[in-house]
XYZ file of C-alpha atoms in Angstrom:
391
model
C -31.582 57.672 20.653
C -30.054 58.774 24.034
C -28.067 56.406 26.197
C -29.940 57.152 29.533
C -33.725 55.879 28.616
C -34.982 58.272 31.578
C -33.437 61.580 28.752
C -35.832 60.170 25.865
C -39.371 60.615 25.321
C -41.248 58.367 23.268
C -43.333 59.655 20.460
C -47.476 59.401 20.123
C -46.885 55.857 17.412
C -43.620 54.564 19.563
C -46.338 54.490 22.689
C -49.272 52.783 20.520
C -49.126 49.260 21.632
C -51.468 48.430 18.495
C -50.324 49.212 14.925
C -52.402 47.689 12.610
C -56.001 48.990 11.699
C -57.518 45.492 11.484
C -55.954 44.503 14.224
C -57.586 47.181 16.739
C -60.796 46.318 15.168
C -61.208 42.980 15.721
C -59.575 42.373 18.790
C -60.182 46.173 20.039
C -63.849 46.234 19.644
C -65.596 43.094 18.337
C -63.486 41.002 20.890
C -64.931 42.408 23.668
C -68.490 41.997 23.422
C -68.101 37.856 22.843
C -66.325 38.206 26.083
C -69.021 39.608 27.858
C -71.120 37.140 26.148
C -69.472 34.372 26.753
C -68.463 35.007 30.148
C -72.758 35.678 30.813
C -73.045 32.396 28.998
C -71.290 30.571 30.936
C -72.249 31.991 34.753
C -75.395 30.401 33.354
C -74.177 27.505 32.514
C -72.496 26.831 35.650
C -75.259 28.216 37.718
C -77.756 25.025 35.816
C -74.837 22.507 35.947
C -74.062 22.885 39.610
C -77.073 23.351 40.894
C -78.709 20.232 43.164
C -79.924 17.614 41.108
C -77.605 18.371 37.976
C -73.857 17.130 39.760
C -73.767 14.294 37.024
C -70.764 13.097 35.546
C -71.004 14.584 32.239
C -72.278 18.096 33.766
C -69.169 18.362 35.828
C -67.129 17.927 32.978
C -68.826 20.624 31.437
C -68.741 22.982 34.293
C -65.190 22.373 34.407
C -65.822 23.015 30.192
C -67.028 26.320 31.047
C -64.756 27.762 33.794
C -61.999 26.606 31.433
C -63.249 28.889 28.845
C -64.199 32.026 31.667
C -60.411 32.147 32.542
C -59.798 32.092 28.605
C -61.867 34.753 28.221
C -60.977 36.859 31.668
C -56.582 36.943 30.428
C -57.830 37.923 27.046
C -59.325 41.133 28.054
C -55.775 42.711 29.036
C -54.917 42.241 25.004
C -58.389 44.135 24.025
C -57.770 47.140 26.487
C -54.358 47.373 24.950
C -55.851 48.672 21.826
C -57.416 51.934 23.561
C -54.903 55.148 24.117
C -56.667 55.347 27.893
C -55.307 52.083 28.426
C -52.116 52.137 26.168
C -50.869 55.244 27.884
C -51.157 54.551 31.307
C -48.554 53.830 33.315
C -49.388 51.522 35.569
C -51.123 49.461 32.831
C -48.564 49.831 30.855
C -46.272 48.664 33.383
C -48.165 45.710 33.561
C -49.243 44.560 30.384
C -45.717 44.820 29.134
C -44.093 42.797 32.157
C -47.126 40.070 32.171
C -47.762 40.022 28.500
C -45.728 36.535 27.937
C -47.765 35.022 31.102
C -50.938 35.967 30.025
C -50.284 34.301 26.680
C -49.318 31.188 28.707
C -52.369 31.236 30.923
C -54.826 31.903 27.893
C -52.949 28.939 26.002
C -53.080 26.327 29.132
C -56.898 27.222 29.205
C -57.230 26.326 25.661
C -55.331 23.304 25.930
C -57.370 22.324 28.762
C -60.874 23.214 27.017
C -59.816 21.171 24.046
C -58.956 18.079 26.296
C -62.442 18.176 28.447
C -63.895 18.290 24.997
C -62.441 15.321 23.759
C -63.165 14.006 27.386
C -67.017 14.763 27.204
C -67.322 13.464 23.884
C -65.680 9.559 24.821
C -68.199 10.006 28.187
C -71.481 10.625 26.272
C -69.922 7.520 23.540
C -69.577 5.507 26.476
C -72.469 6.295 28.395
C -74.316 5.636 25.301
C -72.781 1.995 24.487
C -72.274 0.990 27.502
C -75.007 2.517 29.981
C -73.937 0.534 32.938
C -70.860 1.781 33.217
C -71.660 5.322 34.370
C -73.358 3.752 37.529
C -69.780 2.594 38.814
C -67.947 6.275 38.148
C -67.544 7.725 41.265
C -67.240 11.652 41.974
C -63.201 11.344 42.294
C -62.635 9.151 39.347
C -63.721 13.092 37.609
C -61.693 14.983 39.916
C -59.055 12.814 39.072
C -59.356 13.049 35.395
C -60.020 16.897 35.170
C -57.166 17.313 37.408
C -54.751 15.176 35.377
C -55.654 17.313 32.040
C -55.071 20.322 34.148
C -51.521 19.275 34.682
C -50.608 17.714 31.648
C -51.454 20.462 29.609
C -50.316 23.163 32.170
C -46.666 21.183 31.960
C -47.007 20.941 27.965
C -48.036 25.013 27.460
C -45.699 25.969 30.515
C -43.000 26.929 28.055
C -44.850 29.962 26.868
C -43.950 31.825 29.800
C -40.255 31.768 28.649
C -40.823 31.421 25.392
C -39.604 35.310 24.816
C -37.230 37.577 26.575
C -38.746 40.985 27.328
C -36.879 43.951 28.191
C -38.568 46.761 30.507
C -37.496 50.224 30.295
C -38.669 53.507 31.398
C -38.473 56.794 29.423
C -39.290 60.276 29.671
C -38.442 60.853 33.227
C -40.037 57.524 34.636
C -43.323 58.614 32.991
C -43.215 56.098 29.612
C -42.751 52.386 30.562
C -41.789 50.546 27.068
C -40.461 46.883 26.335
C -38.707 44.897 23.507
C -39.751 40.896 23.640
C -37.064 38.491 21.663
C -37.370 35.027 21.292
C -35.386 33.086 23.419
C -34.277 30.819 20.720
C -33.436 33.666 18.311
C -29.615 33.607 16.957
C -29.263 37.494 16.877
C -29.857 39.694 19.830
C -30.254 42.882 21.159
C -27.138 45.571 20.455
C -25.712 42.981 17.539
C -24.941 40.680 21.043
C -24.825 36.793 21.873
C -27.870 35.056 23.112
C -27.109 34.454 26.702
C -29.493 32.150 26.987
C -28.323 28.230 27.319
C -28.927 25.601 24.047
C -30.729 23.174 26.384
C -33.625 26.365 27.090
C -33.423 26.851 23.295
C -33.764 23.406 22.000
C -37.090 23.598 24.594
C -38.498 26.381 23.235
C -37.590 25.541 19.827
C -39.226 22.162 20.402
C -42.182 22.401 22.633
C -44.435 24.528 19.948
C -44.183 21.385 17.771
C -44.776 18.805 20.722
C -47.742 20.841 21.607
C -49.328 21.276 18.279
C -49.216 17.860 18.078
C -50.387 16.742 21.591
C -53.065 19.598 21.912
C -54.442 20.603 19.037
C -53.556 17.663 16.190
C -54.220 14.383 18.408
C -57.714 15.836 20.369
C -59.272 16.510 16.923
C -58.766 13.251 15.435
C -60.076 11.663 18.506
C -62.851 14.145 18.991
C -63.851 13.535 14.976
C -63.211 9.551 15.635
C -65.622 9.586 19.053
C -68.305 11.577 17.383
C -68.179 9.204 14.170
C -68.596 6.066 16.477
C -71.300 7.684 18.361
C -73.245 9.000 15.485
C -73.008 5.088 14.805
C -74.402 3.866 17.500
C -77.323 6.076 17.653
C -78.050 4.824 14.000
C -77.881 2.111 14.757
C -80.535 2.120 17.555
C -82.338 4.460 15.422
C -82.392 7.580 17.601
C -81.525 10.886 17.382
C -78.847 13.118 19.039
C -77.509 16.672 18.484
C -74.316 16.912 19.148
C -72.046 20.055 18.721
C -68.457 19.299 20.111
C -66.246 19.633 16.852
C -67.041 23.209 15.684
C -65.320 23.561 19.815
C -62.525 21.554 18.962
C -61.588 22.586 15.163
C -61.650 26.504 16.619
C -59.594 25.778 19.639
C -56.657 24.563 16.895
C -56.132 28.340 16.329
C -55.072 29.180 20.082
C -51.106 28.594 19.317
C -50.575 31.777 17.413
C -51.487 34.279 19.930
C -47.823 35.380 19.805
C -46.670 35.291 16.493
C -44.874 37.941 14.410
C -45.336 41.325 12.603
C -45.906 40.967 8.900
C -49.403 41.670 7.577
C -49.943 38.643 6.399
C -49.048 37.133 10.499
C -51.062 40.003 11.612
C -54.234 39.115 9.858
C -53.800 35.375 10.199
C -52.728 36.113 14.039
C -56.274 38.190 14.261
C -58.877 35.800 12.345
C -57.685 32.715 14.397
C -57.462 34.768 17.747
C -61.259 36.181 16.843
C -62.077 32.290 15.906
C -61.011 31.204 19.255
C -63.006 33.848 21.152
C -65.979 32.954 19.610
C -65.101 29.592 20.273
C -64.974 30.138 23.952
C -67.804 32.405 24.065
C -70.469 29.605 22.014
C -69.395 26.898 23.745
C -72.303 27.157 26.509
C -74.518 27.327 23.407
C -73.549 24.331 21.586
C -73.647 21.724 24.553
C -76.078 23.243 26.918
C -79.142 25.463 25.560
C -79.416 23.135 22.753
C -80.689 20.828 24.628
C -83.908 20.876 25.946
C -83.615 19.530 29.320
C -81.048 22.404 29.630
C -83.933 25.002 29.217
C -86.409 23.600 31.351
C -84.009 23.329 34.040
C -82.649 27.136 33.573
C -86.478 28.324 33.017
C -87.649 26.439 36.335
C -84.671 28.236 38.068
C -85.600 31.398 36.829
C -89.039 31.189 37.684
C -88.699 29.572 41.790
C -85.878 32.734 42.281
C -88.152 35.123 40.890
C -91.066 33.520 43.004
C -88.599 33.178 45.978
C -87.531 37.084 45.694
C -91.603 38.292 45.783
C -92.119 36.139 48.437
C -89.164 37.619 50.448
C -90.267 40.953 49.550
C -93.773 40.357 50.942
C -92.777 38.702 53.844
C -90.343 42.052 54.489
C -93.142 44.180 53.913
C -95.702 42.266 56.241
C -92.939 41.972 58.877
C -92.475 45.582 59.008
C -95.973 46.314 58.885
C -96.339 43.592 62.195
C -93.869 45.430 64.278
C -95.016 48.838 63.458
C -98.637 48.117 64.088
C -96.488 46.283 67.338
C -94.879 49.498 68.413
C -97.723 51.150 67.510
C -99.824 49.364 70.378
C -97.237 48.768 72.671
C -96.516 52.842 72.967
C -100.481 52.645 73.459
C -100.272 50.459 76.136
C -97.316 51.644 77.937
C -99.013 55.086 77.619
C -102.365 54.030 79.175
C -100.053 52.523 81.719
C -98.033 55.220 82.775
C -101.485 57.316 83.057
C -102.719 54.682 85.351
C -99.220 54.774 87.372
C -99.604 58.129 87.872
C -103.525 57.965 88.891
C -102.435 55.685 91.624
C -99.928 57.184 92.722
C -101.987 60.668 93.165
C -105.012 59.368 94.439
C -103.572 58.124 98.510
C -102.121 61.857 98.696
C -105.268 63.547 97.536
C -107.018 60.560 100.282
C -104.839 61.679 103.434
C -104.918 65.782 101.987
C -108.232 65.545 102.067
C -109.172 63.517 105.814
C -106.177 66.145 107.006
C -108.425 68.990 105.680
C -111.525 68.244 107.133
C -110.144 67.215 110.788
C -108.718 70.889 110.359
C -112.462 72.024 109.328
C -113.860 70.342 111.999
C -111.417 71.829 114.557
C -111.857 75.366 113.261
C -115.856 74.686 113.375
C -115.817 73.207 117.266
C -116.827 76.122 119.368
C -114.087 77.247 122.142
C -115.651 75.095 124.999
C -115.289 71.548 123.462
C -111.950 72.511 122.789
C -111.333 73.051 126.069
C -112.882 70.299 126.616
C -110.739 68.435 124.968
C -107.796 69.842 127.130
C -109.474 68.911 130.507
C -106.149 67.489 131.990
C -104.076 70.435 131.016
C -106.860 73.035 132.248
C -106.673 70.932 135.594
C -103.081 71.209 136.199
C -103.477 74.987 135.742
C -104.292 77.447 138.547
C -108.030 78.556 139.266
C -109.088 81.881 137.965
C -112.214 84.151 138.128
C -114.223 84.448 134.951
């Protein structure tokens, strides 16, 4: 290979940023339709949970539920257009994906984290509303914001070491025309070029650690206590012989899989990567399914919705259409009315000439018909002033 990258061209497989056949078709084409599913899902969900009447305690924490999984879903679309040549060879998404690839694994492993923790938090609220019913008429709205914004953090500081977790390398080929990268771990002992890992051992021992501490505190303790909570409330419903449906674990036991996003290039790593990546999207993408439309009171209130918009959008409609028909019948008779008017200006205004024309003519016809005499008459002073003549 050339020294100066800008003198080499890459070849058609060196630009593929997808290798593996299973690979592109999971991720490249069954991926993307749970996304759009679950991303429809959940616009619905959060339309129902948020709208008046409906800001419980227990539906905020499932709005917050669902907007964790939207951005889950959102930063995983970037790794499904990867796996299409008009996306793979284009620069500027190229020059993107390849820069941002290490943050976008971050973001779609803080949203996991977080979804996992409002689980386990939904789960101990319906337990406790449950057992102890009096309780959830002293929660106020900022003991929630409180809580959801303390998972936020936590698991945003315990998934924050993903975005350093690997050292990628930018360069551009062919002329400025193929961008192309090379990610190492940061705690790997052999570098590029045979070369010393400049990074430091405290930002190794980190990286090298926080995978662990975050299997543990993510994934490992929120299942136990989301299998624990739905045992004891399973319990109590027994024991006061009623019924309830409830579909948190399947959420929880897929959402262990979110960890591997970035793992390594064996087959074996590919297809495990894959299946748990795909298990995780449908995760996200069912989660609206399993705590909202299965339960009734869910569908009545989405169904009502539906039905006073639809009724609210005819009635608009008809009001537009009557409204238009008003003022054009109103323009209508007030270009009438301003026409009659105008006529009747105009009428008045001709008829006082016409008057005066027509007393002016007749004096003149009156003068012409006088004979000579009493027009003379007429001019008795003048004729006096005059000197006498013989006739």
């Amino acid at each position: 290979m050339a020294r100066d990258p800008a003198a080499y061209c890459l070849t058609y497989d060196q630009m593929l940023l997808s290798y593996h056949g299973f690979e592109k078709l999971i991720i490249g084409y069954v991926v993307p339709c749970f996304i759009l599913f679950g991303f429809t899902g959940n616009i619905i969900n959060l339309t129902v949970l948020l709208a008046p009447g409906m800001k419980t305690r227990s539906n905020m924490l499932l709005a917050c539920l669902a907007l964790a999984d939207m951005i889950f879903l959102v930063f995983m679309l970037p790794h499904a257009m990867a796996h299409y040549p008009v996306f793979s060879f284009n620069y500027y998404f190229r020059k993107f994906y390849l820069g941002n690839k290490m943050h976008l694994i971050a973001v779609l492993n803080w949203s996991s984290a977080a979804a996992i923790w409002l689980v386990l938090t939904i789960c101990v609220e319906r337990l406790t509303g449950i057992r102890y019913p009096l309780s959830v008429r002293k929660s106020r709205s900022f003991h929630t914001y409180l809580l959801v914004s303390g998972v936020i953090c936590i698991t945003g500081l315990l998934t924050f070491y993903n975005h350093f977790s690997y050292d990628c390398m930018m360069k551009i080929f062919c002329n400025g025309t193929q961008p192309h990268a090379i990610c190492m771990p940061v705690d790997s002992p052999v570098w590029i070029n045979n070369r010393t890992n400049p990074h430091s051992q405290i930002l190794r021992a980190y990286v090298r650690w926080s995978p662990r501490i975050n299997a543990v505190v993510v994934v490992f303790v929120p299942i136990v206590l989301v299998v624990l909570s739905n045992g004891c409330l399973i319990m109590t419903l027994r024991q006061r012989q009623k019924f309830l449906q409830v579909g948190t674990t399947p959420s929880a036991v897929v959402t262990i899989t979110s960890g591997s996003v970035a793992l390594g290039h064996p087959d074996w790593q590919i297809y495990l990567v894959t299946t748990t990546t795909f298990m995780v999207v449908v995760g996200k993408s069912l989660n609206f399914v399993l705590f909202c439309l299965s339960s009734a009171n869910f569908r009545q209130r989405l169904v009502t919705m539906t039905k006073e918009r639809l009724m609210k959008r005819r009635t608009v409609r008809r009001f537009s259409c009557e409204s238009s028909g008003v003022t054009s019948m109103t323009t209508a008779f007030s270009t009438v009315v301003d026409r009659k008017a105008s006529k009747v200006n105009v009428l008045k205004n001709k008829q006082p000439k016409q008057r005066s024309q027509s007393l002016n003519d007749g004096v003149q016809s009156q003068k012409g018909r006088m004979p000579l005499r009493e027009m003379r008459g007429m001019s008795v002073v003048n004729e006096a002033l005059l000197p006498g003549t013989d006739v």
